mmCIF file with all atom_site columns, C-alpha atoms in Angstrom:
data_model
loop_
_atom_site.group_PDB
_atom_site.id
_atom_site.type_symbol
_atom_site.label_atom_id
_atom_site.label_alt_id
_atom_site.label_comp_id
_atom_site.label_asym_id
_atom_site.label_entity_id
_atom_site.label_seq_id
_atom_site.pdbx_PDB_ins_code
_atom_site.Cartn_x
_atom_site.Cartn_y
_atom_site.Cartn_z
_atom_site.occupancy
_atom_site.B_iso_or_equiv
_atom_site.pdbx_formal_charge
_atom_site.auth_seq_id
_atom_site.auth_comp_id
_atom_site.auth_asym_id
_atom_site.auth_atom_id
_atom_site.pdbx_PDB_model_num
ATOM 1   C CA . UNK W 1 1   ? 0.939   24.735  12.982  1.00 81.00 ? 1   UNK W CA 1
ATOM 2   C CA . UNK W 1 2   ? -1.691  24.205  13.328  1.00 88.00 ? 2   UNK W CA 1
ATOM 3   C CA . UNK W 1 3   ? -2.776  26.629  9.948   1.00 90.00 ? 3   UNK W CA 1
ATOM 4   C CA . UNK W 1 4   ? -6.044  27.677  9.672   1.00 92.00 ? 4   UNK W CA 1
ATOM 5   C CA . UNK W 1 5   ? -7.371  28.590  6.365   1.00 93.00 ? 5   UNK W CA 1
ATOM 6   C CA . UNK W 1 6   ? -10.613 30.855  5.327   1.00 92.00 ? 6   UNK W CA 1
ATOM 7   C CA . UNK W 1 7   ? -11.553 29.056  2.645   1.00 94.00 ? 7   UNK W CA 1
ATOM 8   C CA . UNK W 1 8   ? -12.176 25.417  2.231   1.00 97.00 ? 8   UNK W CA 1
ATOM 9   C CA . UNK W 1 9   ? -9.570  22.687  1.495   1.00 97.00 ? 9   UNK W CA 1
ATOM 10  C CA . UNK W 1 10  ? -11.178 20.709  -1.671  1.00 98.00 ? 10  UNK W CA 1
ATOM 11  C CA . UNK W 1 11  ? -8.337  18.060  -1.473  1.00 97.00 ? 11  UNK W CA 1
ATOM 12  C CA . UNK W 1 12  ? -6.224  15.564  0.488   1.00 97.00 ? 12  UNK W CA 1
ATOM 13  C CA . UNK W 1 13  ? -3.053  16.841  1.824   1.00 97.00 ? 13  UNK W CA 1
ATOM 14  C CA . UNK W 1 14  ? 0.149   16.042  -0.565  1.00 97.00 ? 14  UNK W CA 1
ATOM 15  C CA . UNK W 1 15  ? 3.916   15.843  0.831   1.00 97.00 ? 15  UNK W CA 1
ATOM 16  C CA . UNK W 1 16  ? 6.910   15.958  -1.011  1.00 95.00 ? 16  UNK W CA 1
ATOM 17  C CA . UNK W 1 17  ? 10.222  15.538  -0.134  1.00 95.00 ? 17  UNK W CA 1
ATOM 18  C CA . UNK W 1 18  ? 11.716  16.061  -3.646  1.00 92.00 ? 18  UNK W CA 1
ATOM 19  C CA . UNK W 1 19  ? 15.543  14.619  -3.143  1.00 91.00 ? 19  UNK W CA 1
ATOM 20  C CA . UNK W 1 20  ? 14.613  12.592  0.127   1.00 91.00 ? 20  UNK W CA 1
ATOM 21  C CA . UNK W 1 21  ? 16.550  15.299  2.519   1.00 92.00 ? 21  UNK W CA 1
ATOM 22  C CA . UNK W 1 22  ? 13.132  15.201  4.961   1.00 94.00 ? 22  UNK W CA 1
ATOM 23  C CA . UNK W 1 23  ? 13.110  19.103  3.216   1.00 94.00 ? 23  UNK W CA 1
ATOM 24  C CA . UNK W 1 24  ? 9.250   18.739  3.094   1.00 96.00 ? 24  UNK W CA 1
ATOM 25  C CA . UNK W 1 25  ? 6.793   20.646  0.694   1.00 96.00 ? 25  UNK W CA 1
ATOM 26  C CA . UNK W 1 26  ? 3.075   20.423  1.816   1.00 97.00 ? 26  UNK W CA 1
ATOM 27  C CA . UNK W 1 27  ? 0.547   20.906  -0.585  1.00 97.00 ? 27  UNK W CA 1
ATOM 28  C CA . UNK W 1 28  ? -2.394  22.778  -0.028  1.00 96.00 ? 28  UNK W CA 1
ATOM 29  C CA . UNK W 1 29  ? -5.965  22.549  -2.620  1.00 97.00 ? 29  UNK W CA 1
ATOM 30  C CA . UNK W 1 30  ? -8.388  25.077  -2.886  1.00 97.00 ? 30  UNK W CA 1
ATOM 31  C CA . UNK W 1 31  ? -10.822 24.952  -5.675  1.00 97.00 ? 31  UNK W CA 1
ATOM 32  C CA . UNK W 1 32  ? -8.464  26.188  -8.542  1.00 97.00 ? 32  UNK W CA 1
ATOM 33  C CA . UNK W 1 33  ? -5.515  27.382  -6.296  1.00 97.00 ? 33  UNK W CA 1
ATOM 34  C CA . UNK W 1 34  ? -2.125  25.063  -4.800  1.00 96.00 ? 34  UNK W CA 1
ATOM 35  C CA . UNK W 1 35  ? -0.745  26.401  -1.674  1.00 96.00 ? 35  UNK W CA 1
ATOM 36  C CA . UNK W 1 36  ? 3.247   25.243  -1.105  1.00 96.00 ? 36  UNK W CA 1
ATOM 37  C CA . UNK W 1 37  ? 4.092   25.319  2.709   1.00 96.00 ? 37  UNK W CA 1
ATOM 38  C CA . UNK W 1 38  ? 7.302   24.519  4.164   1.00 95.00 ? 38  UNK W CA 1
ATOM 39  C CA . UNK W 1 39  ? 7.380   22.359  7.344   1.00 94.00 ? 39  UNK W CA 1
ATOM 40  C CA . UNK W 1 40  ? 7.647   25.916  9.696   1.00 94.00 ? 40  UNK W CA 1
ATOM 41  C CA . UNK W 1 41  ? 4.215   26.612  8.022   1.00 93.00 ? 41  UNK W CA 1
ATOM 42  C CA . UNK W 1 42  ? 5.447   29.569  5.868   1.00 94.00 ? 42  UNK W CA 1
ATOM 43  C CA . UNK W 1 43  ? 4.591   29.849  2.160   1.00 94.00 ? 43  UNK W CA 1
ATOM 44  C CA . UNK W 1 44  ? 7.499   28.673  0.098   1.00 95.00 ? 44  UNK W CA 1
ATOM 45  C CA . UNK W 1 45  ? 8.460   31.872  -2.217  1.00 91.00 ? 45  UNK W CA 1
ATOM 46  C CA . UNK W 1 46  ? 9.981   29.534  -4.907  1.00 92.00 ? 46  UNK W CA 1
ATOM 47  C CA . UNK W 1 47  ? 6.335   28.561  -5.754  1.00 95.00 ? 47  UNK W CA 1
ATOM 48  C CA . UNK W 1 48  ? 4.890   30.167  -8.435  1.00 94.00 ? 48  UNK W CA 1
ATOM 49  C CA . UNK W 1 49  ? 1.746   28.543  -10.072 1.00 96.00 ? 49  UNK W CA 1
ATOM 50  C CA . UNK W 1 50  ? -1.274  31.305  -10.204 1.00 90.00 ? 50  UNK W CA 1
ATOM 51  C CA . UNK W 1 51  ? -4.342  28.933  -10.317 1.00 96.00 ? 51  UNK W CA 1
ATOM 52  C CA . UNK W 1 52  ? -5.642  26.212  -12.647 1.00 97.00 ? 52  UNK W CA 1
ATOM 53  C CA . UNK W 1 53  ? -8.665  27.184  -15.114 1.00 97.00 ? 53  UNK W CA 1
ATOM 54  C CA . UNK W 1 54  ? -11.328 25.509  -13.156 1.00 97.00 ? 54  UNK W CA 1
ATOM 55  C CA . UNK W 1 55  ? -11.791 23.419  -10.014 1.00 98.00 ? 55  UNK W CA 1
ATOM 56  C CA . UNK W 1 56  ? -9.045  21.049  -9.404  1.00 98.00 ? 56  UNK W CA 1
ATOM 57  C CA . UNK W 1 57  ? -10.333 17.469  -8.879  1.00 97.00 ? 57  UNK W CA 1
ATOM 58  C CA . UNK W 1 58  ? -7.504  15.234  -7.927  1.00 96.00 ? 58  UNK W CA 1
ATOM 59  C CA . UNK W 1 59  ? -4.856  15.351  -5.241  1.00 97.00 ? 59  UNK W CA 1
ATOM 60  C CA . UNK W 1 60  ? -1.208  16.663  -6.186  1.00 97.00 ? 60  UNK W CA 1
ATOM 61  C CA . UNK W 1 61  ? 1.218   14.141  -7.078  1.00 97.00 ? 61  UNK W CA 1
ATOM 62  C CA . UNK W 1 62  ? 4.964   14.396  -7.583  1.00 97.00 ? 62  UNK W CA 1
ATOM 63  C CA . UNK W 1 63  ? 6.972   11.656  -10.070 1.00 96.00 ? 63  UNK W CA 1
ATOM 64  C CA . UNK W 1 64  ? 10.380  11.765  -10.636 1.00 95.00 ? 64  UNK W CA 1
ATOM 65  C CA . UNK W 1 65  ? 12.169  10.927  -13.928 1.00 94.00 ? 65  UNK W CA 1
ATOM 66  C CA . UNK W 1 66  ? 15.123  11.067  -15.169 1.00 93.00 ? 66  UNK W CA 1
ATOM 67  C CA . UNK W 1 67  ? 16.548  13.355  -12.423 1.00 93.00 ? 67  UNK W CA 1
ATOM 68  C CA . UNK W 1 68  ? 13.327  15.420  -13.768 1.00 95.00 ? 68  UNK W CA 1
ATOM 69  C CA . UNK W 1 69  ? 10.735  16.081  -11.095 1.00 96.00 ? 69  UNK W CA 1
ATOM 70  C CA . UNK W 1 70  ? 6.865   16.579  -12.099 1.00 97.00 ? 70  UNK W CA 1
ATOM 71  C CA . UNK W 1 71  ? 4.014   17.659  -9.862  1.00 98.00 ? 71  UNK W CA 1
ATOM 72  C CA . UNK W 1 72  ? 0.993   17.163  -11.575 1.00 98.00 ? 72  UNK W CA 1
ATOM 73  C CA . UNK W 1 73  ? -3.000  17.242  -10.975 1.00 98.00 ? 73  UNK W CA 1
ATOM 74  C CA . UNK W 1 74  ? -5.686  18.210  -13.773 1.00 98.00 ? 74  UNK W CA 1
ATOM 75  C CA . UNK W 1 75  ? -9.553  19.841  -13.315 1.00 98.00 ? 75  UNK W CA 1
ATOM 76  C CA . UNK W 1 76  ? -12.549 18.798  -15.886 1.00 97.00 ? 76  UNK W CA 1
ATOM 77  C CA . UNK W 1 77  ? -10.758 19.823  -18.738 1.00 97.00 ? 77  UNK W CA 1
ATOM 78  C CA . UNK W 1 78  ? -7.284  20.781  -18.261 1.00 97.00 ? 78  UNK W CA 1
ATOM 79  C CA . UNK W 1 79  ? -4.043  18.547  -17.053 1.00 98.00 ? 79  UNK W CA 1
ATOM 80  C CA . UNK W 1 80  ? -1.178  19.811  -15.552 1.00 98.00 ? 80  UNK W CA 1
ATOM 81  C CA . UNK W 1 81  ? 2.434   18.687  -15.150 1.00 98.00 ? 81  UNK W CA 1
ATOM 82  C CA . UNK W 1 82  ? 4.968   21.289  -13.667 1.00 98.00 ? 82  UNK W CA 1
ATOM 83  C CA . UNK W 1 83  ? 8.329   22.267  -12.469 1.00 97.00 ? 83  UNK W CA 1
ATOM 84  C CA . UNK W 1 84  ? 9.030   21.959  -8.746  1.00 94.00 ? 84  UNK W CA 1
ATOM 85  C CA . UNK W 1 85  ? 8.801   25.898  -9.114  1.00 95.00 ? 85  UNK W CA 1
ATOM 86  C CA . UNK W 1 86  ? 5.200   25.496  -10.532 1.00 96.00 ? 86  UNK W CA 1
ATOM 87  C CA . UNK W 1 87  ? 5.994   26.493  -14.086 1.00 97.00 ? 87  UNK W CA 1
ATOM 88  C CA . UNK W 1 88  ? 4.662   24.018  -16.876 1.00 97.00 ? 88  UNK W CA 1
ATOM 89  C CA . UNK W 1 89  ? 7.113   21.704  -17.752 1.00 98.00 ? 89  UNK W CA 1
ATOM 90  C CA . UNK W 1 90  ? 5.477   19.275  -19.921 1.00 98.00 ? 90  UNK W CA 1
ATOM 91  C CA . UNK W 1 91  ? 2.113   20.832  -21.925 1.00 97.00 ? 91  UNK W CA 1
ATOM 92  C CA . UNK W 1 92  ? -0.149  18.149  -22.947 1.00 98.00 ? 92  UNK W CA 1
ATOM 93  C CA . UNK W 1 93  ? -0.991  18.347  -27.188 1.00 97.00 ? 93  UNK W CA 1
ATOM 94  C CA . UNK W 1 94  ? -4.551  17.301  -26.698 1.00 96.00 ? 94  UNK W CA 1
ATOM 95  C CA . UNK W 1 95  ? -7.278  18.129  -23.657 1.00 95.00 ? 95  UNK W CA 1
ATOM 96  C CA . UNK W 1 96  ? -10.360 16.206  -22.959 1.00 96.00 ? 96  UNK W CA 1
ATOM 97  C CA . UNK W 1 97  ? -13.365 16.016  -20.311 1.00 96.00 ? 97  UNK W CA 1
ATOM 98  C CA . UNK W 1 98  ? -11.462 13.998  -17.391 1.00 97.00 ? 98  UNK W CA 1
ATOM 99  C CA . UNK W 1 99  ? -12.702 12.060  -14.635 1.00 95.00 ? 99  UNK W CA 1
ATOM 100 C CA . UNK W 1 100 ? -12.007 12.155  -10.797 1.00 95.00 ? 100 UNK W CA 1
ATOM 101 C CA . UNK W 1 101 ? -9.159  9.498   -10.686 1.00 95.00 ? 101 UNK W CA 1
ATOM 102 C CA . UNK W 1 102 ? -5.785  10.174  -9.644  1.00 96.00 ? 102 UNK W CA 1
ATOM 103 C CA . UNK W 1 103 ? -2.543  10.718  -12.152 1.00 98.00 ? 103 UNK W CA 1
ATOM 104 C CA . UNK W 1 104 ? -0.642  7.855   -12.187 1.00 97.00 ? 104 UNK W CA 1
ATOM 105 C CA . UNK W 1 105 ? 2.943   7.090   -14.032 1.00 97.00 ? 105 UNK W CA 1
ATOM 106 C CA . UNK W 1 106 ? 2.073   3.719   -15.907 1.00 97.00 ? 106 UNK W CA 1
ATOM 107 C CA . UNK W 1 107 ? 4.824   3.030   -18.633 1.00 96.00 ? 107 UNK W CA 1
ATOM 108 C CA . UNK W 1 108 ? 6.784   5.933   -17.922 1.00 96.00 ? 108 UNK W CA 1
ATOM 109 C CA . UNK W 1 109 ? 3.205   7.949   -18.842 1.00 98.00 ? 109 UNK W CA 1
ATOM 110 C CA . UNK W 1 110 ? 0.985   10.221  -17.049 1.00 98.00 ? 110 UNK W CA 1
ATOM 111 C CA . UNK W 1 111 ? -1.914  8.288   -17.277 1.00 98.00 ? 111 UNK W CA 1
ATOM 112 C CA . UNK W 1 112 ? -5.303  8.896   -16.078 1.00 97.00 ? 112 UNK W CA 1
ATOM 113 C CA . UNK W 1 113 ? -9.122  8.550   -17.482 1.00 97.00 ? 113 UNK W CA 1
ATOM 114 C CA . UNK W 1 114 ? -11.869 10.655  -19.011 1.00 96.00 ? 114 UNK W CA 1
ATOM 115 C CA . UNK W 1 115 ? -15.275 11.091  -17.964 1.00 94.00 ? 115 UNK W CA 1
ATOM 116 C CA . UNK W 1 116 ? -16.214 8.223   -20.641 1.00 92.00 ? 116 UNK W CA 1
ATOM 117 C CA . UNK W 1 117 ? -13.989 5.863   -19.096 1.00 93.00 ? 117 UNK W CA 1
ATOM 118 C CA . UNK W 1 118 ? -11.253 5.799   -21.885 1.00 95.00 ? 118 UNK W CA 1
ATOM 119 C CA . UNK W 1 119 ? -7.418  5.773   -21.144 1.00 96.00 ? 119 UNK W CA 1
ATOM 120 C CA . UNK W 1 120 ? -5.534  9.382   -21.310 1.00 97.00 ? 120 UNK W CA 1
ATOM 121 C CA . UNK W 1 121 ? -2.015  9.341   -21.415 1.00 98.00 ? 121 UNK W CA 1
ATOM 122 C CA . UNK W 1 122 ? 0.803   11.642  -22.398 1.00 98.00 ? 122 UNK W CA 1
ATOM 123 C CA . UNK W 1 123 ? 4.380   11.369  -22.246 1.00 97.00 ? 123 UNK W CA 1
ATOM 124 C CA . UNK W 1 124 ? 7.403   14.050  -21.647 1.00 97.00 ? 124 UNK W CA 1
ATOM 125 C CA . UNK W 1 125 ? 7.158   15.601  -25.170 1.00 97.00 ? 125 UNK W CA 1
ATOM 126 C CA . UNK W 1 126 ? 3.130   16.173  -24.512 1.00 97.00 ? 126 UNK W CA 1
ATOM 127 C CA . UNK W 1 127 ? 2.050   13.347  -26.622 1.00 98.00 ? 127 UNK W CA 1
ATOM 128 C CA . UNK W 1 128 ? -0.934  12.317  -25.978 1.00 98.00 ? 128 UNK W CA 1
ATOM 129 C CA . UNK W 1 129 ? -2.493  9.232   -26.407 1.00 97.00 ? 129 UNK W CA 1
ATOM 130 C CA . UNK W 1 130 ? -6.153  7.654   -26.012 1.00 97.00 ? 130 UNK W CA 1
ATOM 131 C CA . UNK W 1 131 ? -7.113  3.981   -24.842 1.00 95.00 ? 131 UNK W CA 1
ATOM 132 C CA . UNK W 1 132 ? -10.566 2.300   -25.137 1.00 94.00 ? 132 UNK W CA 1
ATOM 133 C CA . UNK W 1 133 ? -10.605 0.211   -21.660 1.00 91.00 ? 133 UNK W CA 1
ATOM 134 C CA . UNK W 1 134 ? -14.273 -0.419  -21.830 1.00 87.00 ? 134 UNK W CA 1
ATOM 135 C CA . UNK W 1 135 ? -15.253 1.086   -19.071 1.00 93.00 ? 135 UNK W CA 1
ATOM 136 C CA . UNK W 1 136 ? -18.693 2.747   -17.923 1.00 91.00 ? 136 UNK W CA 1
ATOM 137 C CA . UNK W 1 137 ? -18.615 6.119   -16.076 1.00 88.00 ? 137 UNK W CA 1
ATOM 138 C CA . UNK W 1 138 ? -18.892 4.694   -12.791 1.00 89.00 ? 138 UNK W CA 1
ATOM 139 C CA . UNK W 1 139 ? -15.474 3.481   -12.442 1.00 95.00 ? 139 UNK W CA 1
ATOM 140 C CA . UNK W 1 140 ? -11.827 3.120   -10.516 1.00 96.00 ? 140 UNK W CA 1
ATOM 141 C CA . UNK W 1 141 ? -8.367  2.883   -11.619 1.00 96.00 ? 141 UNK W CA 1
ATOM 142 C CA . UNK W 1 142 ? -4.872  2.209   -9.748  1.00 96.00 ? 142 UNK W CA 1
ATOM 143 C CA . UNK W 1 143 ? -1.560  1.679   -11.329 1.00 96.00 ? 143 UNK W CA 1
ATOM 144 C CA . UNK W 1 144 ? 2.542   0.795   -10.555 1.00 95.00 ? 144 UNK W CA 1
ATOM 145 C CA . UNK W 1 145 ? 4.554   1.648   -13.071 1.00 94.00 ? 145 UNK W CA 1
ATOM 146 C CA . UNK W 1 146 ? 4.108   -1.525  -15.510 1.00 94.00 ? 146 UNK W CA 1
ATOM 147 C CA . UNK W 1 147 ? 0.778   -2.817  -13.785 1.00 95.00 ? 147 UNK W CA 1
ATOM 148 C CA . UNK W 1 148 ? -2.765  -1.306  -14.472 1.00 97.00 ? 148 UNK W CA 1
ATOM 149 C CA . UNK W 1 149 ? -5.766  -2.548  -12.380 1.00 97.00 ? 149 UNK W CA 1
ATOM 150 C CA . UNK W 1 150 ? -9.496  -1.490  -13.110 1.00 97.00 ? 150 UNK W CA 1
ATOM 151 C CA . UNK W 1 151 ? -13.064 -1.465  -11.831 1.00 97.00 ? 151 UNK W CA 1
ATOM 152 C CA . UNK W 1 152 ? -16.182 -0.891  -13.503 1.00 95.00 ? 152 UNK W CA 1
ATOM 153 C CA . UNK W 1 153 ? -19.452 -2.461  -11.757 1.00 90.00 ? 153 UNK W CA 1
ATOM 154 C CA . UNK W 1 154 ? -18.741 -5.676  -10.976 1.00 92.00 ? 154 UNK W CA 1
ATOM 155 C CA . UNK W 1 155 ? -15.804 -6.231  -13.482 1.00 95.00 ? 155 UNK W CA 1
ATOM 156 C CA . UNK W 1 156 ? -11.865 -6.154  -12.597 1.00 97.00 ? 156 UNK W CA 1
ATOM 157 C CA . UNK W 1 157 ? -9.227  -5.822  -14.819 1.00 97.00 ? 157 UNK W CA 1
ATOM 158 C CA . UNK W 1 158 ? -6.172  -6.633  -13.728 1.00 97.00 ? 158 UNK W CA 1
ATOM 159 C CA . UNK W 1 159 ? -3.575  -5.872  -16.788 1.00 94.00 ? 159 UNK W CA 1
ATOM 160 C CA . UNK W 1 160 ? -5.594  -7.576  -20.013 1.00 92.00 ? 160 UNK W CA 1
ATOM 161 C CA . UNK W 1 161 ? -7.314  -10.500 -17.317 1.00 96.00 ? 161 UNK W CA 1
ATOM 162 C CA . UNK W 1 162 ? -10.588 -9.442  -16.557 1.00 96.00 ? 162 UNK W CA 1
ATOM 163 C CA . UNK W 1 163 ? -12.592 -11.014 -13.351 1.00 95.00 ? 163 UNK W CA 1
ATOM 164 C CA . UNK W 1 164 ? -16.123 -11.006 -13.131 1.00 95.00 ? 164 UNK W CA 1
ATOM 165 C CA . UNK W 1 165 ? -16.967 -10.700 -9.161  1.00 95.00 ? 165 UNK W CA 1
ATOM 166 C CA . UNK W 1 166 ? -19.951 -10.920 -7.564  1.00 93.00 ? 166 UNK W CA 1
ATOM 167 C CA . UNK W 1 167 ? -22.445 -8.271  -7.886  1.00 93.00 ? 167 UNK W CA 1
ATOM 168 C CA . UNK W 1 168 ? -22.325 -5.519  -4.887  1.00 93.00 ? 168 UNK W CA 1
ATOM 169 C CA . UNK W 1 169 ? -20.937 -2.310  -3.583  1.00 95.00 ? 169 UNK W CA 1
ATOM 170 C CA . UNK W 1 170 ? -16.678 -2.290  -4.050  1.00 96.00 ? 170 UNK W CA 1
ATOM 171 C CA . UNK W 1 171 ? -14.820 -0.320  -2.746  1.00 96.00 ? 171 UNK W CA 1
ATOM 172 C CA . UNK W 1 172 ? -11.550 1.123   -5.059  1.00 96.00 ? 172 UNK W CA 1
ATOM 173 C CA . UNK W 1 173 ? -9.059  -1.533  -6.201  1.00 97.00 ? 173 UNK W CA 1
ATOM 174 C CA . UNK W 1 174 ? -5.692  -0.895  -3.966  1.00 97.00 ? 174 UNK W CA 1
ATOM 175 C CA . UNK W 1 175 ? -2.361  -2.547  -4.860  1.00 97.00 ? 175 UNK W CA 1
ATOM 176 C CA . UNK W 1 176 ? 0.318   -3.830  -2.700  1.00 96.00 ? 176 UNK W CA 1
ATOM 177 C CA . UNK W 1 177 ? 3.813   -4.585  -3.053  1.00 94.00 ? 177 UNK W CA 1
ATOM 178 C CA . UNK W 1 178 ? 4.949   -7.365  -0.636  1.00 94.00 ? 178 UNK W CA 1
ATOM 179 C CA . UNK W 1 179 ? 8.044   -9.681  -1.557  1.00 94.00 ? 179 UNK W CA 1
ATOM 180 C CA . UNK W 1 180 ? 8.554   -8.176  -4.746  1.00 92.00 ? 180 UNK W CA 1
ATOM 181 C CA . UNK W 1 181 ? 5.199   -9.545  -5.792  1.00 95.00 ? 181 UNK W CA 1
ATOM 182 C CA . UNK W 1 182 ? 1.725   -7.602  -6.802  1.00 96.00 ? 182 UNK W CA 1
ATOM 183 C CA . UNK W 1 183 ? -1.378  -8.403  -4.753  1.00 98.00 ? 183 UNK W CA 1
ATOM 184 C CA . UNK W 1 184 ? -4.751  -6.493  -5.745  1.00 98.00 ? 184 UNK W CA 1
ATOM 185 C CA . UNK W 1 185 ? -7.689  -6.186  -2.928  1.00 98.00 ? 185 UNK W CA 1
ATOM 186 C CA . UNK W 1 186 ? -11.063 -5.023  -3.274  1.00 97.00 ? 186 UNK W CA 1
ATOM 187 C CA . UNK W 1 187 ? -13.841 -4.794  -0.301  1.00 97.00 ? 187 UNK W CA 1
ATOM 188 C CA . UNK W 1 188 ? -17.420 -5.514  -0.787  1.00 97.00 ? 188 UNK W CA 1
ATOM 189 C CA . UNK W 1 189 ? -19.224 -3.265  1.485   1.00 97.00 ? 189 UNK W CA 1
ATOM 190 C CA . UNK W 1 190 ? -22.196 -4.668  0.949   1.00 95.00 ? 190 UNK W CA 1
ATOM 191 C CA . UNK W 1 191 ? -21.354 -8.781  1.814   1.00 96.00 ? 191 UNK W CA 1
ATOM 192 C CA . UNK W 1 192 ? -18.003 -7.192  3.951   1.00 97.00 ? 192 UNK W CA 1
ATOM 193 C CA . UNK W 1 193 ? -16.075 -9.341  1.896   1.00 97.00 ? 193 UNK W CA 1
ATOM 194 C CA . UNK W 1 194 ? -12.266 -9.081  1.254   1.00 97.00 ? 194 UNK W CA 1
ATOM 195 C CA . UNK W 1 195 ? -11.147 -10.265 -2.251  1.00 97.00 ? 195 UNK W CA 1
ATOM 196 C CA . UNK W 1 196 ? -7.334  -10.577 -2.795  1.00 98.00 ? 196 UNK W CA 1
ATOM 197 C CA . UNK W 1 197 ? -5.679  -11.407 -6.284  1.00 98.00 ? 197 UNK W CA 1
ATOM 198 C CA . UNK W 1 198 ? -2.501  -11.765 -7.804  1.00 96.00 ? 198 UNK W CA 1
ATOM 199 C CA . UNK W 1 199 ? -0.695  -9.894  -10.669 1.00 94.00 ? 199 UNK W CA 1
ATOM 200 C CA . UNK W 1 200 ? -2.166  -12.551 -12.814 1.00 94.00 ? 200 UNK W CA 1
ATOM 201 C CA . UNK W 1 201 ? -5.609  -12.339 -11.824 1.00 95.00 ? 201 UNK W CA 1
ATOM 202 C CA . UNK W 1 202 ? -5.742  -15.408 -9.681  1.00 96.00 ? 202 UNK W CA 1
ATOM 203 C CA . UNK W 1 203 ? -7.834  -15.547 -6.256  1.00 96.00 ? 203 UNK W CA 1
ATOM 204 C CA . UNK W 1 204 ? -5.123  -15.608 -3.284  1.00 97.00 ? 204 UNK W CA 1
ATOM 205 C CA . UNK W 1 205 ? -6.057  -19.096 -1.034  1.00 97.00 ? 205 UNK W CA 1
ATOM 206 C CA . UNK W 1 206 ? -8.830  -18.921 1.456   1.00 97.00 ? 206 UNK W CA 1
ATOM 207 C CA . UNK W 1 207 ? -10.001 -15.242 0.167   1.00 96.00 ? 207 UNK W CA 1
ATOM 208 C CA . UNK W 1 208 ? -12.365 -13.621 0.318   1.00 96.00 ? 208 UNK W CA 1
ATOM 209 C CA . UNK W 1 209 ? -12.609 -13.249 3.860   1.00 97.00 ? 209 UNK W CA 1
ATOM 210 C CA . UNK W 1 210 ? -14.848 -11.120 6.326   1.00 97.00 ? 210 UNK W CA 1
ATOM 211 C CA . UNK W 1 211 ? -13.990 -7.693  6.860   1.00 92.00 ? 211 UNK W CA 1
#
């Protein structure tokens, strides 16, 4: 370190540290290729994916499942959920055109959205599965593992409550886990207001504030 790499890096950096021994795996995007690194900065051999079938456009995750681990990310068309080693280990039934938001596990699901703004899911066996959340293109999802929050223009969805906020500019909806309780925030760039809710939708006392 530090690398330097010819060609540009189309997405944030992604660590793993698969069984929590600080044995570190960096990720490296660019366009359809992953890079694996090690934390000496050498390639990690073990590593096999090629490259996807088209620009990837979302950042490398890992879950873990029943001792199972699963890196995934997708491109327009294509989703992807491999080995540690790179090699598919769960091959999606059904495709369709996907947006830019992240893979989340929501219900034990790899769960992201299409271009149209409808839920895509599939499970371990490749099932997949299609949800109509009412969303317009322009929109932002975040999940935990039982909790789905949702923006589309001025509307957010936390679980099946929907809040109608102000119109402006948000920013994406972020979720925190404090005291084992769910808090959602979104910013208003426009007003520089903070808005802060509660698993159940309700405005957290003396929110929004300035920021």
């Amino acid at each position: 370190f530090p690398l330097t790499f010819s060609q540009k890096i189309t997405q944030p950096l992604s660590v793993f540290d698969y069984d929590k021994k600080k044995n570190y795996r960096l990720l490296i995007t660019q366009g359809k290729n992953v890079l694996m690194y090690n934390t000496n900065a050498q390639v990690v051999d073990g590593f096999t994916f090629k490259s996807a079938n088209n620009t990837i456009n979302s950042q490398p995750k890992h879950f873990r499942m029943s001792g199972k681990d699963y890196l995934t990310f997708k491109t327009d068309n294509k989703l992807y959920i491999l080995d540690r080693r790179g090699k598919t280990r769960v091959k999606p039934k059904t495709s369709n055109n996907f947006s830019d938001e992240s893979i989340y596990l929501y219900k034990n699901k790899f769960t992201t959205t299409t271009k149209n703004g409808n839920l895509f899911s599939v499970n371990t066996k490749g099932n997949t599965a299609i949800e109509n959340l009412n969303l317009s293109k322009n929109h932002s999802l975040q999940t935990t593992s039982k909790t789905l929050v949702s923006l589309t223009d001025n509307k957010l969805t936390i679980k099946s409550r929907t809040i109608e906020l102000d119109f402006g500019n948000y920013t994406d909806p972020i979720i925190f886990y404090i005291n084992d309780k769910i808090y959602i925030s979104v910013t208003d760039l426009q007003s520089q207001k903070i808005y802060l809710f509660d698993s159940l939708a309700k405005p957290i006392t003396n929110f929004p504030v300035y920021g």
